[in-house]
mmCIF file of C-alpha atoms in Angstrom:
data_model
loop_
_atom_site.group_PDB
_atom_site.id
_atom_site.type_symbol
_atom_site.label_atom_id
_atom_site.label_comp_id
_atom_site.label_asym_id
_atom_site.label_seq_id
_atom_site.Cartn_x
_atom_site.Cartn_y
_atom_site.Cartn_z
ATOM 1 C CA MET A 1 6.681 -20.359 -25.609
ATOM 2 C CA VAL A 2 5.348 -21.864 -22.380
ATOM 3 C CA ASP A 3 8.784 -21.674 -20.743
ATOM 4 C CA GLY A 4 9.086 -18.062 -21.886
ATOM 5 C CA GLU A 5 5.708 -17.188 -20.368
ATOM 6 C CA ARG A 6 6.618 -18.935 -17.113
ATOM 7 C CA ARG A 7 9.901 -17.060 -16.915
ATOM 8 C CA ARG A 8 8.136 -13.778 -17.579
ATOM 9 C CA ASP A 9 5.563 -14.489 -14.866
ATOM 10 C CA ALA A 10 8.355 -15.491 -12.472
ATOM 11 C CA LEU A 11 10.109 -12.194 -13.140
ATOM 12 C CA LEU A 12 6.907 -10.242 -12.607
ATOM 13 C CA ASP A 13 6.188 -12.117 -9.372
ATOM 14 C CA ALA A 14 9.697 -11.366 -8.143
ATOM 15 C CA ALA A 15 9.378 -7.730 -9.137
ATOM 16 C CA VAL A 16 6.076 -7.368 -7.249
ATOM 17 C CA GLY A 17 7.602 -8.683 -4.018
ATOM 18 C CA LEU A 18 10.659 -6.451 -4.289
ATOM 19 C CA LEU A 19 8.638 -3.442 -5.377
ATOM 20 C CA MET A 20 6.354 -3.697 -2.357
ATOM 21 C CA SER A 21 9.187 -4.313 0.110
ATOM 22 C CA ARG A 22 11.896 -1.975 -1.245
ATOM 23 C CA GLY A 23 10.168 0.421 -3.600
ATOM 24 C CA TYR A 24 10.921 1.306 -7.205
ATOM 25 C CA ASP A 25 13.906 3.516 -6.446
ATOM 26 C CA LYS A 26 15.815 0.686 -4.736
ATOM 27 C CA LEU A 27 14.665 -2.025 -7.118
ATOM 28 C CA THR A 28 17.365 -3.406 -9.440
ATOM 29 C CA MET A 29 17.184 -5.810 -12.341
ATOM 30 C CA VAL A 30 19.921 -7.885 -10.689
ATOM 31 C CA ASP A 31 17.794 -8.308 -7.565
ATOM 32 C CA VAL A 32 14.813 -9.346 -9.699
ATOM 33 C CA ALA A 33 16.929 -11.946 -11.495
ATOM 34 C CA GLU A 34 18.210 -13.351 -8.195
ATOM 35 C CA GLU A 35 14.742 -13.395 -6.635
ATOM 36 C CA ALA A 36 13.353 -15.275 -9.646
ATOM 37 C CA ASP A 37 16.424 -17.550 -9.756
ATOM 38 C CA LEU A 38 17.091 -16.563 -13.352
ATOM 39 C CA SER A 39 20.000 -14.933 -15.136
ATOM 40 C CA ARG A 40 20.299 -11.208 -15.884
ATOM 41 C CA THR A 41 20.357 -12.123 -19.572
ATOM 42 C CA ILE A 42 16.871 -13.604 -19.315
ATOM 43 C CA VAL A 43 15.610 -10.534 -17.439
ATOM 44 C CA TYR A 44 16.789 -8.187 -20.182
ATOM 45 C CA ARG A 45 15.492 -10.544 -22.854
ATOM 46 C CA HIS A 46 11.987 -9.886 -21.516
ATOM 47 C CA PHE A 47 12.348 -6.302 -20.266
ATOM 48 C CA ALA A 48 14.697 -3.667 -21.637
ATOM 49 C CA SER A 49 14.627 -1.555 -18.479
ATOM 50 C CA LYS A 50 13.354 -1.351 -14.911
ATOM 51 C CA ARG A 51 10.645 1.035 -16.034
ATOM 52 C CA GLU A 52 9.467 -1.415 -18.684
ATOM 53 C CA LEU A 53 9.412 -4.172 -16.062
ATOM 54 C CA VAL A 54 7.245 -2.109 -13.713
ATOM 55 C CA ASP A 55 5.022 -1.127 -16.644
ATOM 56 C CA ALA A 56 4.408 -4.846 -17.129
ATOM 57 C CA VAL A 57 3.800 -5.366 -13.405
ATOM 58 C CA ALA A 58 1.144 -2.625 -13.413
ATOM 59 C CA ALA A 59 -0.431 -3.878 -16.643
ATOM 60 C CA ARG A 60 -0.766 -7.439 -15.315
ATOM 61 C CA ALA A 61 -2.186 -6.215 -12.007
ATOM 62 C CA LEU A 62 -4.753 -4.028 -13.750
ATOM 63 C CA GLY A 63 -5.716 -6.907 -16.058
ATOM 64 C CA VAL A 64 -6.416 -9.113 -13.035
ATOM 65 C CA TYR A 65 -8.244 -6.239 -11.367
ATOM 66 C CA THR A 66 -10.551 -5.763 -14.357
ATOM 67 C CA VAL A 67 -11.677 -9.398 -14.258
ATOM 68 C CA ARG A 68 -12.224 -9.393 -10.499
ATOM 69 C CA TRP A 69 -13.955 -5.998 -10.582
ATOM 70 C CA ARG A 70 -16.407 -7.055 -13.294
ATOM 71 C CA LYS A 71 -17.225 -10.226 -11.373
ATOM 72 C CA GLU A 72 -17.783 -8.243 -8.152
ATOM 73 C CA LEU A 73 -19.910 -5.729 -10.033
ATOM 74 C CA GLY A 74 -22.055 -8.472 -11.533
ATOM 75 C CA ALA A 75 -22.812 -9.813 -8.066
ATOM 76 C CA ALA A 76 -23.989 -6.421 -6.771
ATOM 77 C CA PRO A 77 -27.713 -5.963 -5.923
ATOM 78 C CA SER A 78 -28.033 -3.073 -8.412
ATOM 79 C CA PRO A 79 -25.104 -3.359 -10.834
ATOM 80 C CA GLY A 80 -24.531 -0.433 -13.156
ATOM 81 C CA THR A 81 -25.083 2.450 -10.748
ATOM 82 C CA ALA A 82 -22.174 4.718 -9.856
ATOM 83 C CA ALA A 83 -22.337 3.394 -6.299
ATOM 84 C CA SER A 84 -22.080 -0.245 -7.392
ATOM 85 C CA ILE A 85 -19.179 0.534 -9.715
ATOM 86 C CA PHE A 86 -17.161 2.246 -6.991
ATOM 87 C CA ARG A 87 -18.151 -0.263 -4.295
ATOM 88 C CA ALA A 88 -16.857 -3.112 -6.446
ATOM 89 C CA ALA A 89 -13.649 -1.180 -7.127
ATOM 90 C CA PHE A 90 -13.052 -0.414 -3.445
ATOM 91 C CA ARG A 91 -13.615 -4.027 -2.424
ATOM 92 C CA VAL A 92 -11.262 -5.485 -5.020
ATOM 93 C CA VAL A 93 -8.518 -2.899 -4.612
ATOM 94 C CA SER A 94 -8.589 -2.910 -0.803
ATOM 95 C CA GLU A 95 -7.821 -6.646 -0.812
ATOM 96 C CA ASP A 96 -4.649 -6.299 -2.917
ATOM 97 C CA PRO A 97 -1.701 -4.186 -1.644
ATOM 98 C CA LEU A 98 -0.274 -3.730 -5.150
ATOM 99 C CA LEU A 99 -3.599 -2.527 -6.562
ATOM 100 C CA ALA A 100 -3.979 -0.189 -3.595
ATOM 101 C CA ALA A 101 -0.497 1.210 -4.259
ATOM 102 C CA ILE A 102 -1.399 1.746 -7.928
ATOM 103 C CA ALA A 103 -4.743 3.371 -7.105
ATOM 104 C CA THR A 104 -3.191 5.748 -4.569
ATOM 105 C CA ARG A 105 0.001 6.253 -6.603
ATOM 106 C CA ASP A 106 1.976 5.366 -3.496
ATOM 107 C CA ARG A 107 5.271 7.277 -3.574
ATOM 108 C CA ASP A 108 6.939 4.841 -1.167
ATOM 109 C CA VAL A 109 6.272 2.053 -3.655
ATOM 110 C CA PHE A 110 6.625 3.778 -7.023
ATOM 111 C CA GLY A 111 8.991 6.668 -6.262
ATOM 112 C CA ARG A 112 10.628 8.164 -9.356
ATOM 113 C CA TYR A 113 8.497 5.954 -11.609
ATOM 114 C CA LEU A 114 5.590 8.332 -11.038
ATOM 115 C CA ARG A 115 7.615 11.221 -12.458
ATOM 116 C CA ASP A 116 8.656 9.365 -15.619
ATOM 117 C CA PRO A 117 6.617 10.793 -18.530
ATOM 118 C CA ASP A 118 7.092 7.539 -20.465
ATOM 119 C CA ALA A 119 5.826 5.327 -17.656
ATOM 120 C CA ALA A 120 2.467 3.624 -17.947
ATOM 121 C CA MET A 121 1.259 5.275 -14.746
ATOM 122 C CA PRO A 122 2.876 8.747 -14.478
ATOM 123 C CA GLY A 123 0.744 10.391 -11.808
ATOM 124 C CA PRO A 124 -2.981 11.257 -11.924
ATOM 125 C CA ALA A 125 -3.335 10.701 -15.659
ATOM 126 C CA GLY A 126 -6.550 8.752 -15.174
ATOM 127 C CA LEU A 127 -8.662 11.808 -14.361
ATOM 128 C CA GLY A 128 -9.422 12.468 -18.011
ATOM 129 C CA LEU A 129 -10.429 8.841 -18.559
ATOM 130 C CA LEU A 130 -12.603 8.880 -15.443
ATOM 131 C CA GLY A 131 -14.309 12.063 -16.623
ATOM 132 C CA GLN A 132 -14.913 10.506 -20.039
ATOM 133 C CA PHE A 133 -16.418 7.393 -18.485
ATOM 134 C CA LEU A 134 -18.670 9.456 -16.231
ATOM 135 C CA GLY A 135 -19.730 11.373 -19.342
ATOM 136 C CA ALA A 136 -20.597 8.116 -21.075
ATOM 137 C CA MET A 137 -22.593 7.043 -18.013
ATOM 138 C CA GLN A 138 -24.382 10.389 -18.095
ATOM 139 C CA GLN A 139 -25.306 9.907 -21.749
ATOM 140 C CA ALA A 140 -26.519 6.411 -20.904
ATOM 141 C CA GLY A 141 -28.822 7.836 -18.241
ATOM 142 C CA ALA A 142 -27.030 6.604 -15.125
ATOM 143 C CA VAL A 143 -25.519 9.917 -13.960
ATOM 144 C CA ARG A 144 -27.588 13.023 -13.262
ATOM 145 C CA PRO A 145 -27.410 15.756 -15.926
ATOM 146 C CA GLY A 146 -25.971 19.180 -15.197
ATOM 147 C CA ILE A 147 -22.994 17.961 -13.140
ATOM 148 C CA ASP A 148 -19.460 19.232 -13.769
ATOM 149 C CA LEU A 149 -17.903 15.837 -14.451
ATOM 150 C CA ALA A 150 -14.336 17.134 -14.553
ATOM 151 C CA SER A 151 -14.731 18.362 -10.977
ATOM 152 C CA VAL A 152 -16.432 15.115 -9.967
ATOM 153 C CA ALA A 153 -13.504 13.144 -11.403
ATOM 154 C CA VAL A 154 -11.043 15.134 -9.281
ATOM 155 C CA VAL A 155 -13.172 14.617 -6.158
ATOM 156 C CA LEU A 156 -13.614 10.882 -6.747
ATOM 157 C CA ASP A 157 -9.908 10.407 -7.422
ATOM 158 C CA ALA A 158 -8.998 12.117 -4.146
ATOM 159 C CA LEU A 159 -11.778 10.283 -2.307
ATOM 160 C CA THR A 160 -10.574 6.924 -3.596
ATOM 161 C CA ALA A 161 -7.062 7.555 -2.290
ATOM 162 C CA ALA A 162 -8.384 8.737 1.092
ATOM 163 C CA VAL A 163 -10.644 5.694 1.517
ATOM 164 C CA LEU A 164 -7.896 3.240 0.605
ATOM 165 C CA HIS A 165 -5.446 4.914 2.990
ATOM 166 C CA ALA A 166 -8.050 4.726 5.766
ATOM 167 C CA ILE A 167 -8.671 1.030 5.067
ATOM 168 C CA GLN A 168 -4.928 0.291 5.151
ATOM 169 C CA GLU A 169 -4.537 2.136 8.465
ATOM 170 C CA HIS A 170 -7.509 0.286 9.974
ATOM 171 C CA HIS A 171 -5.828 -3.134 9.789
ATOM 172 C CA GLY A 172 -4.763 -4.204 13.260
ATOM 173 C CA ARG A 173 -6.671 -1.366 14.933
ATOM 174 C CA LEU A 174 -10.011 -1.440 16.726
ATOM 175 C CA ASP A 175 -10.930 2.235 16.471
ATOM 176 C CA GLY A 176 -12.651 3.849 13.524
ATOM 177 C CA PRO A 177 -15.211 2.396 11.102
ATOM 178 C CA SER A 178 -14.630 -1.025 9.602
ATOM 179 C CA PRO A 179 -13.542 -1.131 5.937
ATOM 180 C CA GLU A 180 -16.960 -2.460 4.936
ATOM 181 C CA THR A 181 -18.791 0.302 6.794
ATOM 182 C CA LEU A 182 -16.506 2.946 5.291
ATOM 183 C CA ILE A 183 -17.014 1.579 1.765
ATOM 184 C CA ASP A 184 -20.799 1.475 2.226
ATOM 185 C CA THR A 185 -20.883 5.039 3.566
ATOM 186 C CA VAL A 186 -18.729 6.477 0.795
ATOM 187 C CA THR A 187 -20.577 4.678 -1.981
ATOM 188 C CA GLU A 188 -23.899 5.904 -0.559
ATOM 189 C CA MET A 189 -22.504 9.454 -0.793
ATOM 190 C CA ILE A 190 -21.522 8.803 -4.411
ATOM 191 C CA ASP A 191 -24.965 7.383 -5.125
ATOM 192 C CA ARG A 192 -26.737 10.441 -3.686
ATOM 193 C CA MET A 193 -24.448 12.785 -5.613
ATOM 194 C CA LEU A 194 -24.578 11.141 -9.029
ATOM 195 C CA THR A 195 -27.458 8.723 -9.511
ATOM 196 C CA PRO A 196 -30.774 9.868 -11.025
ATOM 197 C CA LYS A 197 -34.106 8.476 -9.831
ATOM 198 C CA ALA A 198 -34.359 5.878 -12.594
ATOM 199 C CA PRO A 199 -30.837 5.056 -13.849
ATOM 200 C CA ASP A 200 -30.504 2.954 -16.986
ATOM 201 C CA THR A 201 -28.141 0.410 -15.459
ATOM 202 C CA ASP A 202 -28.508 -2.059 -18.326
ATOM 203 C CA ALA A 203 -27.100 0.552 -20.704
ATOM 204 C CA VAL A 204 -24.153 1.141 -18.358
ATOM 205 C CA LEU A 205 -23.368 -2.570 -18.074
ATOM 206 C CA ALA A 206 -23.498 -2.854 -21.862
ATOM 207 C CA LEU A 207 -21.143 0.125 -22.087
ATOM 208 C CA ILE A 208 -18.732 -1.439 -19.601
ATOM 209 C CA ASP A 209 -18.729 -4.781 -21.380
ATOM 210 C CA GLU A 210 -18.166 -3.066 -24.724
ATOM 211 C CA ARG A 211 -15.145 -1.247 -23.317
ATOM 212 C CA LEU A 212 -13.824 -4.462 -21.787
ATOM 213 C CA GLY A 213 -14.308 -6.324 -25.042
ATOM 214 C CA ARG A 214 -16.805 -8.715 -23.497
ATOM 215 C CA THR A 215 -19.554 -10.327 -25.553
ATOM 216 C CA PRO A 216 -23.098 -10.624 -24.116
#
């Protein structure tokens, strides 16, 4: 079992490197096997197809993200507000090229994978989930009433992609705001747009932990 888990992790590690350097469309199972120094038989024993392999890559990355995001959120001065939730997300995602590619649905990285209806991440499918979560925050008293949350979800999704692209372009350049300044500015905008005067942040944190399966 341990050897099987190590082989699977080795395949996923190899796939991440090749995915980021070549993109999904040029990725092959043979290349993954060679990069991991394993046989093609072992690759197909773990993953029936390239799409299934990339599904697993995305799932593992998002699992790691969730842990890091919750830790970052817990360290925020006012955890549980919309601003703190997005600030933690921006900070974690901006530090990981794969997470940034997932968040922005980078076509250079994921190519035809994004158009596969059976893929785990086929385009902007998260808008409905984001709207539902904002609705739950609203019911918990941490988002102002009377806001069209479906529209807000679309705006925040587009804003997230724009911020991450700007952060990626900033690296190695001296002009423009620093990533930290940009994140602070954007999250202040989100805070002014969504947060009521007295948000029930404890209720939001309880909601988040319930959804993550965490116990108090």
